Short mmCIF file of N, CA, C and O in Angstrom, two decimals:
data_model
loop_
_atom_site.label_atom_id
_atom_site.label_comp_id
_atom_site.label_asym_id
_atom_site.label_seq_id
_atom_site.Cartn_x
_atom_site.Cartn_y
_atom_site.Cartn_z
N UNK A 1 119.13 87.44 86.04
CA UNK A 1 119.34 86.67 87.42
C UNK A 1 119.45 87.32 88.38
O UNK A 1 120.57 88.49 88.30
N UNK A 2 119.54 86.63 89.71
CA UNK A 2 119.07 87.47 90.79
C UNK A 2 120.45 86.64 91.71
O UNK A 2 119.79 85.29 92.57
N UNK A 3 121.26 87.04 92.70
CA UNK A 3 121.83 86.50 93.22
C UNK A 3 120.51 86.78 95.23
O UNK A 3 120.97 88.20 95.07
N UNK A 4 120.81 86.57 96.07
CA UNK A 4 120.33 86.90 97.16
C UNK A 4 121.19 85.97 99.09
O UNK A 4 121.46 85.30 98.55
N UNK A 5 121.61 87.66 99.30
CA UNK A 5 122.05 87.12 100.94
C UNK A 5 121.25 88.20 101.63
O UNK A 5 120.91 89.25 101.95
N UNK A 6 121.44 86.93 102.91
CA UNK A 6 120.65 87.00 103.78
C UNK A 6 121.41 87.00 104.62
O UNK A 6 122.42 87.53 105.47
N UNK A 7 121.18 88.42 105.86
CA UNK A 7 121.87 88.57 107.47
C UNK A 7 121.12 89.06 108.43
O UNK A 7 119.31 88.93 107.64
N UNK A 8 121.17 89.29 109.74
CA UNK A 8 119.90 89.62 110.39
C UNK A 8 119.78 88.70 111.45
O UNK A 8 119.38 88.41 112.68
N UNK A 9 120.25 87.48 111.47
CA UNK A 9 119.92 85.78 112.16
C UNK A 9 120.46 86.62 113.55
O UNK A 9 121.32 86.88 113.43
N UNK A 10 119.87 85.32 114.16
CA UNK A 10 120.16 85.39 115.41
C UNK A 10 119.47 84.43 116.28
O UNK A 10 118.99 84.07 116.42
N UNK A 11 120.55 84.70 118.03
CA UNK A 11 119.76 84.19 119.33
C UNK A 11 118.98 85.40 120.08
O UNK A 11 119.19 85.92 119.81
N UNK A 12 117.81 84.99 119.84
CA UNK A 12 117.03 85.83 120.38
C UNK A 12 116.27 84.51 122.62
O UNK A 12 115.72 84.30 121.47
N UNK A 13 115.56 85.64 122.78
CA UNK A 13 114.91 85.61 123.52
C UNK A 13 112.98 84.85 123.39
O UNK A 13 112.98 86.80 122.35
N UNK A 14 112.55 84.85 123.78
CA UNK A 14 111.10 84.53 123.80
C UNK A 14 110.12 85.95 123.86
O UNK A 14 110.99 86.31 124.57
N UNK A 15 109.25 86.33 122.69
CA UNK A 15 109.38 87.45 123.05
C UNK A 15 110.09 89.56 122.16
O UNK A 15 109.52 90.11 122.46
N UNK A 16 111.65 88.20 121.81
CA UNK A 16 112.46 89.26 121.70
C UNK A 16 111.81 89.73 119.99
O UNK A 16 110.35 89.35 119.90
N UNK A 17 112.78 90.61 118.84
CA UNK A 17 112.45 90.98 118.07
C UNK A 17 113.78 91.19 116.87
O UNK A 17 114.87 90.64 117.66
N UNK A 18 113.74 90.74 115.38
CA UNK A 18 115.28 90.86 114.79
C UNK A 18 114.69 91.25 113.68
O UNK A 18 112.58 91.21 113.67
N UNK A 19 115.26 91.67 112.71
CA UNK A 19 114.66 92.40 112.02
C UNK A 19 115.71 91.59 110.75
O UNK A 19 117.51 91.76 110.81
N UNK A 20 116.10 90.60 109.75
CA UNK A 20 116.41 90.20 108.77
C UNK A 20 116.07 90.80 107.85
O UNK A 20 115.45 91.50 106.15
N UNK A 21 117.78 90.73 106.54
CA UNK A 21 117.44 91.78 105.54
C UNK A 21 118.11 90.44 104.76
O UNK A 21 118.71 90.00 104.69
N UNK A 22 117.68 91.86 103.26
CA UNK A 22 118.15 90.52 102.21
C UNK A 22 118.59 90.95 101.41
O UNK A 22 117.57 91.95 100.72
N UNK A 23 119.86 90.87 100.79
CA UNK A 23 120.41 91.92 98.98
C UNK A 23 120.60 90.96 98.29
O UNK A 23 120.92 90.20 98.24
N UNK A 24 119.82 92.38 97.35
CA UNK A 24 119.72 91.28 96.26
C UNK A 24 121.10 92.29 95.11
O UNK A 24 121.00 93.13 95.50
N UNK A 25 121.08 91.33 94.45
CA UNK A 25 122.44 91.69 93.34
C UNK A 25 121.15 91.69 91.42
O UNK A 25 120.80 91.55 92.08
N UNK A 26 121.61 92.55 91.08
CA UNK A 26 120.21 92.72 89.52
C UNK A 26 120.32 93.92 89.86
O UNK A 26 119.89 95.20 90.46
N UNK A 27 120.10 94.59 87.95
CA UNK A 27 119.60 95.76 88.37
C UNK A 27 118.10 96.36 87.96
O UNK A 27 117.52 96.84 87.97
N UNK A 28 117.38 95.22 87.71
CA UNK A 28 116.21 94.57 87.58
C UNK A 28 115.39 94.00 89.32
O UNK A 28 114.34 93.66 88.50
N UNK A 29 116.40 94.70 90.11
CA UNK A 29 115.36 93.89 91.63
C UNK A 29 114.22 94.85 91.73
O UNK A 29 113.70 94.42 92.14
N UNK A 30 113.49 95.83 91.09
CA UNK A 30 112.89 96.10 91.74
C UNK A 30 111.84 96.27 90.72
O UNK A 30 109.75 95.98 91.33
N UNK A 31 111.95 95.14 89.72
CA UNK A 31 111.02 93.96 89.30
C UNK A 31 110.54 92.68 89.39
O UNK A 31 109.87 92.27 88.61
N UNK A 32 110.88 92.70 90.64
CA UNK A 32 110.63 91.66 91.22
C UNK A 32 109.79 90.66 92.67
O UNK A 32 110.34 91.94 94.06
N UNK A 33 109.36 90.30 92.02
CA UNK A 33 108.19 89.93 94.05
C UNK A 33 109.93 88.63 95.06
O UNK A 33 110.42 88.55 94.15
N UNK A 34 109.28 89.71 96.09
CA UNK A 34 110.76 89.44 97.11
C UNK A 34 109.62 88.26 97.87
O UNK A 34 108.33 88.19 98.25
N UNK A 35 110.15 87.00 98.21
CA UNK A 35 109.76 86.23 99.38
C UNK A 35 110.28 85.92 101.10
O UNK A 35 112.00 86.15 100.42
N UNK A 36 109.71 85.23 101.93
CA UNK A 36 110.66 85.08 103.03
C UNK A 36 110.34 83.26 103.45
O UNK A 36 108.74 83.77 103.00
N UNK A 37 111.00 82.77 102.71
CA UNK A 37 110.46 81.18 103.65
C UNK A 37 111.21 80.61 105.22
O UNK A 37 112.10 81.32 104.99
N UNK A 38 110.94 80.04 105.41
CA UNK A 38 111.72 79.21 106.62
C UNK A 38 111.42 77.57 107.37
O UNK A 38 110.88 77.05 106.21
N UNK A 39 112.49 76.71 106.70
CA UNK A 39 113.34 75.69 107.13
C UNK A 39 113.23 74.83 108.88
O UNK A 39 114.52 75.74 108.61
N UNK A 40 112.84 74.62 109.39
CA UNK A 40 112.59 74.02 110.68
C UNK A 40 113.42 72.28 110.55
O UNK A 40 113.02 71.66 109.67
N UNK A 41 114.53 72.32 111.86
CA UNK A 41 114.77 71.06 111.50
C UNK A 41 113.78 69.85 111.40
O UNK A 41 112.90 69.68 112.58
N UNK A 42 114.23 69.25 110.52
CA UNK A 42 113.12 68.35 110.19
C UNK A 42 111.55 68.42 109.54
O UNK A 42 110.36 67.22 108.96
N UNK A 43 111.70 68.83 109.35
CA UNK A 43 109.85 70.45 108.48
C UNK A 43 110.41 70.26 107.56
O UNK A 43 111.59 70.92 106.12
N UNK A 44 109.27 70.57 106.03
CA UNK A 44 109.24 71.17 104.70
C UNK A 44 110.18 72.60 105.37
O UNK A 44 109.31 73.34 105.99
N UNK A 45 110.07 73.44 104.16
CA UNK A 45 109.98 74.83 103.92
C UNK A 45 109.36 74.60 103.73
O UNK A 45 107.94 74.30 103.40
N UNK A 46 108.80 76.50 104.50
CA UNK A 46 107.65 77.00 103.93
C UNK A 46 107.45 78.46 104.06
O UNK A 46 108.26 79.61 104.52
N UNK A 47 106.17 78.59 103.87
CA UNK A 47 106.18 80.82 103.56
C UNK A 47 106.21 80.80 104.69
O UNK A 47 105.42 80.85 105.97
N UNK A 48 106.77 82.62 105.04
CA UNK A 48 106.72 83.27 105.24
C UNK A 48 105.94 85.03 105.46
O UNK A 48 104.99 84.98 105.83
N UNK A 49 106.85 85.07 103.75
CA UNK A 49 105.61 86.06 104.17
C UNK A 49 106.01 86.49 102.08
O UNK A 49 107.60 86.32 102.12
N UNK A 50 105.66 87.34 101.09
CA UNK A 50 105.76 87.79 100.37
C UNK A 50 105.16 90.11 100.04
O UNK A 50 105.05 90.16 101.00
N UNK A 51 105.85 89.99 99.46
CA UNK A 51 105.91 91.43 98.87
C UNK A 51 105.66 91.96 97.23
O UNK A 51 106.91 90.54 96.57
N UNK A 52 104.92 92.19 96.52
CA UNK A 52 104.89 92.66 95.24
C UNK A 52 105.87 93.46 94.69
O UNK A 52 106.62 94.00 95.51
N UNK A 53 106.23 93.71 93.54
CA UNK A 53 107.52 94.31 93.52
C UNK A 53 107.50 95.08 93.14
O UNK A 53 108.07 96.41 93.77
N UNK A 54 106.57 96.41 93.47
CA UNK A 54 105.66 97.78 93.65
C UNK A 54 106.52 97.28 95.22
O UNK A 54 106.43 98.96 95.68
N UNK A 55 105.86 96.96 96.24
CA UNK A 55 105.53 97.02 97.66
C UNK A 55 104.51 97.32 97.80
O UNK A 55 104.21 97.42 99.12
N UNK A 56 103.12 97.30 96.96
CA UNK A 56 101.90 97.43 97.17
C UNK A 56 101.34 96.85 98.24
O UNK A 56 100.42 97.11 98.23
N UNK A 57 101.58 95.64 97.59
CA UNK A 57 100.46 94.03 98.33
C UNK A 57 101.39 93.30 98.56
O UNK A 57 103.19 93.23 98.65
N UNK A 58 102.30 92.71 100.02
CA UNK A 58 102.11 91.63 100.85
C UNK A 58 101.19 90.80 101.07
O UNK A 58 100.29 90.57 101.50
N UNK A 59 101.79 90.01 101.13
CA UNK A 59 101.38 88.62 102.24
C UNK A 59 102.20 87.84 102.84
O UNK A 59 103.02 87.88 103.42
N UNK A 60 101.03 87.68 103.61
CA UNK A 60 101.84 86.46 104.97
C UNK A 60 101.32 85.71 105.11
O UNK A 60 99.82 85.05 104.98
N UNK A 61 101.70 84.80 106.23
CA UNK A 61 100.99 83.33 106.65
C UNK A 61 100.46 83.41 107.80
O UNK A 61 101.08 84.20 108.66
N UNK A 62 99.39 82.49 107.81
CA UNK A 62 98.34 83.29 109.40
C UNK A 62 99.54 82.49 110.34
O UNK A 62 99.15 83.78 111.28
N UNK A 63 100.58 81.79 110.63
CA UNK A 63 101.27 81.91 112.00
C UNK A 63 101.91 83.20 112.49
O UNK A 63 102.13 83.12 112.83
N UNK A 64 102.86 83.97 111.25
CA UNK A 64 103.48 85.27 111.31
C UNK A 64 102.70 86.18 111.72
O UNK A 64 103.35 87.79 112.05
N UNK A 65 101.40 86.66 110.94
CA UNK A 65 100.17 87.13 110.25
C UNK A 65 100.02 88.56 111.84
O UNK A 65 99.50 88.14 112.54
N UNK A 66 100.87 89.79 111.77
CA UNK A 66 101.03 90.72 112.93
C UNK A 66 101.90 90.66 113.97
O UNK A 66 101.88 91.34 114.56
N UNK A 67 102.52 89.85 113.85
CA UNK A 67 104.13 89.82 113.87
C UNK A 67 105.26 90.57 113.44
O UNK A 67 105.97 91.10 113.42
N UNK A 68 104.98 89.49 111.97
CA UNK A 68 105.67 90.03 110.86
C UNK A 68 105.15 90.58 109.66
O UNK A 68 104.19 90.95 109.75
N UNK A 69 106.35 90.82 109.50
CA UNK A 69 105.87 92.38 108.19
C UNK A 69 107.75 92.23 107.64
O UNK A 69 108.85 92.48 107.86
N UNK A 70 106.79 92.42 105.98
CA UNK A 70 107.93 92.56 104.95
C UNK A 70 108.04 93.90 104.38
O UNK A 70 106.41 94.54 104.28
N UNK A 71 109.06 94.40 103.53
CA UNK A 71 108.82 95.40 103.41
C UNK A 71 110.25 95.97 101.97
O UNK A 71 111.21 94.61 102.20
N UNK A 72 110.15 96.87 101.18
CA UNK A 72 111.62 96.56 100.13
C UNK A 72 111.92 98.02 100.29
O UNK A 72 111.20 99.05 100.05
N UNK A 73 113.31 97.96 99.84
CA UNK A 73 113.40 99.22 99.15
C UNK A 73 114.06 98.83 98.47
O UNK A 73 115.36 98.91 97.17
N UNK A 74 113.74 99.41 97.19
CA UNK A 74 114.65 99.17 96.00
C UNK A 74 115.46 100.05 95.65
O UNK A 74 116.45 99.42 94.69
N UNK A 75 115.84 100.75 95.69
CA UNK A 75 116.36 101.53 95.79
C UNK A 75 118.11 101.00 96.35
O UNK A 75 118.72 101.49 95.98
N UNK A 76 117.79 100.98 97.80
CA UNK A 76 118.96 99.94 97.84
C UNK A 76 118.90 98.35 97.55
O UNK A 76 119.77 97.69 98.73
N UNK A 77 118.37 97.83 96.58
CA UNK A 77 117.85 96.86 96.58
C UNK A 77 117.97 95.87 97.75
O UNK A 77 118.49 94.42 97.41
N UNK A 78 117.13 95.90 98.27
CA UNK A 78 117.36 95.34 100.04
C UNK A 78 115.53 94.41 100.33
O UNK A 78 114.60 95.85 100.06
N UNK A 79 115.18 93.74 101.16
CA UNK A 79 113.70 93.18 101.85
C UNK A 79 114.98 93.16 102.85
O UNK A 79 115.16 92.37 103.30
N UNK A 80 113.47 93.67 104.14
CA UNK A 80 113.28 93.13 105.44
C UNK A 80 112.37 91.78 105.53
O UNK A 80 111.28 92.73 104.79
N UNK A 81 112.69 91.23 106.91
CA UNK A 81 111.75 91.11 107.73
C UNK A 81 111.80 91.06 109.20
O UNK A 81 112.57 90.83 109.41
N UNK A 82 110.72 92.73 109.42
CA UNK A 82 110.53 92.68 110.34
C UNK A 82 110.65 91.24 112.11
O UNK A 82 108.99 91.16 111.21
N UNK A 83 110.64 91.15 112.41
CA UNK A 83 110.01 89.96 113.28
C UNK A 83 109.51 90.29 114.43
O UNK A 83 110.83 89.97 115.78
N UNK A 84 108.66 90.22 115.10
CA UNK A 84 108.58 90.42 116.84
C UNK A 84 107.88 89.26 118.07
O UNK A 84 107.02 88.56 116.80
N UNK A 85 107.18 90.08 118.89
CA UNK A 85 106.77 88.63 119.43
C UNK A 85 106.57 87.73 118.84
O UNK A 85 106.54 87.11 118.55
N UNK A 86 108.54 86.90 119.15
CA UNK A 86 109.10 85.72 118.93
C UNK A 86 108.55 84.59 119.64
O UNK A 86 108.46 85.09 121.29
N UNK A 87 108.00 83.35 118.91
CA UNK A 87 108.09 82.82 119.80
C UNK A 87 109.00 80.92 119.41
O UNK A 87 109.72 81.55 117.91
N UNK A 88 108.82 81.05 120.30
CA UNK A 88 110.15 80.11 119.64
C UNK A 88 109.77 78.38 118.44
O UNK A 88 110.65 77.85 118.54
N UNK A 89 108.31 79.11 118.17
CA UNK A 89 108.08 77.62 117.25
C UNK A 89 108.81 78.56 115.78
O UNK A 89 108.75 78.28 115.00
N UNK A 90 109.09 79.84 115.51
CA UNK A 90 109.42 80.78 115.03
C UNK A 90 111.06 79.95 114.64
O UNK A 90 112.03 79.89 114.01
N UNK A 91 112.22 79.54 115.79
CA UNK A 91 113.01 78.58 115.47
C UNK A 91 112.89 78.19 114.61
O UNK A 91 112.39 77.29 114.15
N UNK A 92 114.17 78.65 113.15
CA UNK A 92 113.99 77.93 111.74
C UNK A 92 115.43 78.75 110.69
O UNK A 92 115.94 79.70 110.95
N UNK A 93 115.77 77.95 110.18
CA UNK A 93 116.85 78.50 108.82
C UNK A 93 115.96 79.51 108.10
O UNK A 93 114.71 79.20 107.53
N UNK A 94 116.15 80.60 107.97
CA UNK A 94 114.97 81.96 106.77
C UNK A 94 116.06 81.36 105.79
O UNK A 94 117.17 82.81 105.80
N UNK A 95 115.03 81.45 104.98
CA UNK A 95 116.30 82.63 103.28
C UNK A 95 114.87 83.49 103.06
O UNK A 95 113.74 83.31 102.64
N UNK A 96 115.71 83.43 101.74
CA UNK A 96 115.73 85.15 101.20
C UNK A 96 115.26 84.53 99.76
O UNK A 96 115.87 84.00 99.08
N UNK A 97 114.02 84.47 99.20
CA UNK A 97 113.21 84.40 97.47
C UNK A 97 113.20 85.27 96.90
O UNK A 97 112.82 85.99 97.54
N UNK A 98 112.92 85.09 95.76
CA UNK A 98 112.68 85.66 94.63
C UNK A 98 112.02 85.55 93.37
O UNK A 98 112.87 84.26 92.76
N UNK A 99 110.84 86.05 91.92
CA UNK A 99 110.84 85.45 91.40
C UNK A 99 110.32 86.84 90.65
O UNK A 99 109.72 88.06 91.02
N UNK A 100 109.60 86.91 88.88
CA UNK A 100 109.51 87.89 88.21
C UNK A 100 108.02 88.35 88.93
O UNK A 100 107.94 89.38 88.40
N UNK A 101 107.30 87.52 89.83
CA UNK A 101 106.20 87.65 90.38
C UNK A 101 105.64 87.17 90.40
O UNK A 101 106.31 86.01 91.09
N UNK A 102 104.97 87.24 91.72
CA UNK A 102 104.15 86.28 92.93
C UNK A 102 103.49 85.70 92.11
O UNK A 102 102.10 85.91 91.25
N UNK A 103 103.27 84.11 92.48
CA UNK A 103 102.92 82.91 91.42
C UNK A 103 102.31 82.23 93.14
O UNK A 103 101.34 80.94 92.97
N UNK A 104 102.17 82.10 94.01
CA UNK A 104 101.69 81.27 95.27
C UNK A 104 103.30 81.41 96.09
O UNK A 104 104.41 81.57 96.64
N UNK A 105 102.52 80.26 97.22
CA UNK A 105 102.76 79.94 98.74
C UNK A 105 104.42 79.36 98.27
O UNK A 105 104.95 78.61 98.66
N UNK A 106 103.49 78.82 97.63
CA UNK A 106 104.61 77.07 97.42
C UNK A 106 106.24 77.43 96.92
O UNK A 106 106.61 77.93 96.21
N UNK A 107 107.20 76.71 97.46
CA UNK A 107 109.03 77.40 97.77
C UNK A 107 109.22 77.44 95.97
O UNK A 107 110.01 76.92 95.00
N UNK A 108 108.53 75.98 95.52
CA UNK A 108 108.90 74.77 93.91
C UNK A 108 108.68 76.40 93.10
O UNK A 108 109.35 76.29 92.16
N UNK A 109 107.99 77.43 93.39
CA UNK A 109 107.46 77.99 92.15
C UNK A 109 107.58 79.49 92.27
O UNK A 109 108.16 80.33 91.64
N UNK A 110 109.03 79.58 93.31
CA UNK A 110 109.83 80.51 93.42
C UNK A 110 111.45 80.24 92.65
O UNK A 110 111.36 79.26 93.08
N UNK A 111 112.11 81.11 92.16
CA UNK A 111 113.14 80.62 90.93
C UNK A 111 114.36 80.56 92.09
O UNK A 111 115.47 80.61 92.08
N UNK A 112 114.78 82.13 92.45
CA UNK A 112 115.87 82.23 93.56
C UNK A 112 116.08 82.31 94.79
O UNK A 112 115.10 83.16 95.93
N UNK A 113 117.25 81.98 94.76
CA UNK A 113 117.17 81.28 96.76
C UNK A 113 118.68 81.84 96.80
O UNK A 113 119.82 81.61 97.00
N UNK A 114 118.35 82.35 98.07
CA UNK A 114 119.48 82.75 99.27
C UNK A 114 120.56 81.46 100.39
O UNK A 114 119.69 80.16 99.81
N UNK A 115 120.53 81.46 101.19
CA UNK A 115 121.53 80.20 100.83
C UNK A 115 120.80 80.29 102.95
O UNK A 115 121.26 79.21 103.61
N UNK A 116 120.81 81.35 103.45
CA UNK A 116 119.65 82.13 104.55
C UNK A 116 119.88 81.62 105.65
O UNK A 116 121.75 81.58 105.74
N UNK A 117 119.46 82.09 106.70
CA UNK A 117 120.30 82.66 107.63
C UNK A 117 119.44 82.18 108.89
O UNK A 117 118.25 82.23 108.87
N UNK A 118 120.39 82.12 110.17
CA UNK A 118 119.82 80.89 111.08
C UNK A 118 118.46 81.91 112.21
O UNK A 118 119.34 83.03 112.90
N UNK A 119 118.28 81.61 112.57
CA UNK A 119 117.04 82.44 114.31
C UNK A 119 116.34 81.65 115.09
O UNK A 119 116.21 79.91 114.61
N UNK A 120 116.71 81.59 115.87
CA UNK A 120 116.75 80.95 117.01
C UNK A 120 116.06 81.35 118.12
O UNK A 120 116.71 82.46 118.72
N UNK A 121 114.74 81.24 117.95
CA UNK A 121 114.25 81.62 119.02
C UNK A 121 113.89 80.54 120.77
O UNK A 121 113.58 79.56 120.60
N UNK A 122 114.87 81.49 121.96
CA UNK A 122 115.06 80.50 123.51
C UNK A 122 114.03 81.35 124.37
O UNK A 122 113.39 81.93 125.13
N UNK A 123 114.12 79.92 124.56
CA UNK A 123 112.96 80.19 125.86
C UNK A 123 113.23 79.94 127.38
O UNK A 123 112.61 80.43 128.45
#
């Protein structure tokens, strides 16, 4: 069982930056792939980024490639999402997710979820 708690969301202007964090419980955190998803009002939840258990492989949606960076600290049971050059279309609730391995970008294949943190990019 893994419990996830996101933090770091807020209101930021276009072009600004935010760093999201996800704190995970459980002694086997280092064995889980971790991911970030987001859901804007009226839209489906979509993949943003993911990182393998070792941190050696990362995956990004085309829409955030080059602007967002996912990282993890297995000693602190934490995964981060550094978001730079934010755009209004990045506005959404951001969710942290975990699973025993990275098996794809569909939300349906990820087992554990946090409650989400709101990110609002104002123009």
